[in-house]
């Protein structure tokens, strides 16, 4: 696990939502998590973002964010055993401490309520 706190200054709102969704899953001990579940959680989080959201993140937005964050590296891709049909779908987890991610995300006023709800859980 990466011991340096994430530098999220240059991340997009979608990337921040993905980080928040992963931090929430990590806090709940539900990682690694599939991209489709991350997308669903991002949609839920986007409903309470304190900004005018032009559109909600779709699957391609989430996958692009996971790719960017994985290169940073804040996100770790985990390749599980293959499925019954022989396809292994990657799953994702944070590659840094969730408390560090939440602390950095708390600086973004748009996500303040979401960060507080994750920390309370």
Short mmCIF file of C-alpha atoms in Angstrom, two decimals:
data_model
loop_
_atom_site.label_atom_id
_atom_site.label_comp_id
_atom_site.label_asym_id
_atom_site.label_seq_id
_atom_site.Cartn_x
_atom_site.Cartn_y
_atom_site.Cartn_z
CA UNK A 1 0.00 0.00 0.00
CA UNK A 2 1.25 3.45 -0.91
CA UNK A 3 2.20 5.32 2.28
CA UNK A 4 2.13 8.81 0.77
CA UNK A 5 -1.09 10.81 1.07
CA UNK A 6 -2.76 11.31 -2.31
CA UNK A 7 -2.28 14.56 -4.19
CA UNK A 8 -5.76 15.12 -5.54
CA UNK A 9 -5.40 18.76 -6.57
CA UNK A 10 -5.39 17.91 -10.27
CA UNK A 11 -8.16 15.29 -10.17
CA UNK A 12 -11.57 15.77 -11.73
CA UNK A 13 -14.83 15.59 -9.82
CA UNK A 14 -15.49 12.13 -11.29
CA UNK A 15 -12.07 10.93 -10.14
CA UNK A 16 -12.79 12.29 -6.68
CA UNK A 17 -16.14 10.51 -6.60
CA UNK A 18 -14.39 7.26 -7.56
CA UNK A 19 -11.85 7.77 -4.77
CA UNK A 20 -14.66 8.47 -2.33
CA UNK A 21 -16.58 5.37 -3.43
CA UNK A 22 -13.46 3.25 -3.00
CA UNK A 23 -12.70 4.79 0.40
CA UNK A 24 -16.26 4.02 1.51
CA UNK A 25 -15.93 0.42 0.33
CA UNK A 26 -12.57 0.15 2.10
CA UNK A 27 -14.00 1.51 5.36
CA UNK A 28 -16.79 -1.08 5.12
CA UNK A 29 -14.26 -3.86 4.33
CA UNK A 30 -15.91 -4.47 0.95
CA UNK A 31 -12.87 -4.20 -1.31
CA UNK A 32 -11.89 -5.15 -3.90
CA UNK A 33 -14.99 -3.97 -5.73
CA UNK A 34 -16.12 -4.27 -9.36
CA UNK A 35 -16.29 -1.20 -11.59
CA UNK A 36 -20.05 -1.57 -12.02
CA UNK A 37 -20.48 -1.30 -8.24
CA UNK A 38 -18.17 1.71 -8.15
CA UNK A 39 -20.26 3.36 -10.87
CA UNK A 40 -23.47 2.76 -8.93
CA UNK A 41 -21.96 4.21 -5.77
CA UNK A 42 -20.67 7.23 -7.72
CA UNK A 43 -24.20 7.86 -9.01
CA UNK A 44 -25.50 7.82 -5.43
CA UNK A 45 -22.74 10.15 -4.27
CA UNK A 46 -23.28 12.53 -7.19
CA UNK A 47 -26.86 13.15 -6.03
CA UNK A 48 -25.60 14.96 -2.94
CA UNK A 49 -22.60 16.76 -4.44
CA UNK A 50 -22.78 20.47 -3.68
CA UNK A 51 -22.48 21.70 -7.25
CA UNK A 52 -24.44 21.88 -10.44
CA UNK A 53 -23.76 18.52 -12.02
CA UNK A 54 -24.12 18.66 -15.78
CA UNK A 55 -24.21 14.89 -16.14
CA UNK A 56 -23.70 11.86 -13.93
CA UNK A 57 -20.72 9.57 -14.46
CA UNK A 58 -21.32 6.63 -16.77
CA UNK A 59 -19.35 3.39 -17.06
CA UNK A 60 -16.74 4.87 -19.41
CA UNK A 61 -16.21 7.87 -17.11
CA UNK A 62 -15.64 5.56 -14.14
CA UNK A 63 -13.26 3.32 -16.12
CA UNK A 64 -11.30 6.32 -17.34
CA UNK A 65 -11.07 7.65 -13.76
CA UNK A 66 -9.91 4.25 -12.51
CA UNK A 67 -7.20 4.22 -15.18
CA UNK A 68 -5.97 7.70 -14.27
CA UNK A 69 -6.06 6.97 -10.54
CA UNK A 70 -4.35 3.61 -11.01
CA UNK A 71 -1.47 5.33 -12.77
CA UNK A 72 -1.12 7.84 -9.93
CA UNK A 73 -1.07 5.23 -8.00
CA UNK A 74 -4.01 5.61 -5.65
CA UNK A 75 -6.02 2.68 -6.94
CA UNK A 76 -4.96 -0.93 -7.19
CA UNK A 77 -6.42 -3.27 -9.80
CA UNK A 78 -6.99 -6.81 -8.56
CA UNK A 79 -7.51 -9.60 -11.05
CA UNK A 80 -9.70 -12.25 -9.37
CA UNK A 81 -10.00 -15.85 -10.40
CA UNK A 82 -11.79 -16.29 -13.69
CA UNK A 83 -15.55 -16.52 -13.81
CA UNK A 84 -17.37 -19.69 -14.87
CA UNK A 85 -17.30 -18.50 -18.48
CA UNK A 86 -13.56 -17.92 -18.34
CA UNK A 87 -13.56 -14.13 -18.13
CA UNK A 88 -11.93 -12.45 -15.19
CA UNK A 89 -13.21 -8.98 -14.51
CA UNK A 90 -10.82 -6.71 -12.64
CA UNK A 91 -11.80 -5.36 -9.27
CA UNK A 92 -10.44 -2.29 -7.55
CA UNK A 93 -9.24 -1.18 -4.13
CA UNK A 94 -7.43 1.82 -2.72
CA UNK A 95 -3.65 1.67 -2.79
CA UNK A 96 -3.42 4.22 0.02
CA UNK A 97 -4.99 4.60 3.44
CA UNK A 98 -8.71 5.51 3.28
CA UNK A 99 -8.25 8.05 6.10
CA UNK A 100 -5.67 9.91 3.97
CA UNK A 101 -8.01 9.92 0.99
CA UNK A 102 -10.94 11.14 3.09
CA UNK A 103 -8.81 13.87 4.64
CA UNK A 104 -7.79 15.17 1.22
CA UNK A 105 -11.34 14.90 -0.18
CA UNK A 106 -12.70 16.82 2.83
CA UNK A 107 -10.87 19.89 1.48
CA UNK A 108 -13.26 19.87 -1.50
CA UNK A 109 -16.37 21.75 -0.31
CA UNK A 110 -18.48 20.02 -2.95
CA UNK A 111 -17.87 16.64 -1.29
CA UNK A 112 -17.94 17.71 2.35
CA UNK A 113 -21.27 16.04 3.22
CA UNK A 114 -20.31 12.83 1.43
CA UNK A 115 -16.95 12.63 3.20
CA UNK A 116 -18.61 13.14 6.58
CA UNK A 117 -21.10 10.34 5.89
CA UNK A 118 -18.27 7.93 5.01
CA UNK A 119 -16.34 8.86 8.15
CA UNK A 120 -19.43 8.35 10.34
CA UNK A 121 -20.18 4.88 8.94
#
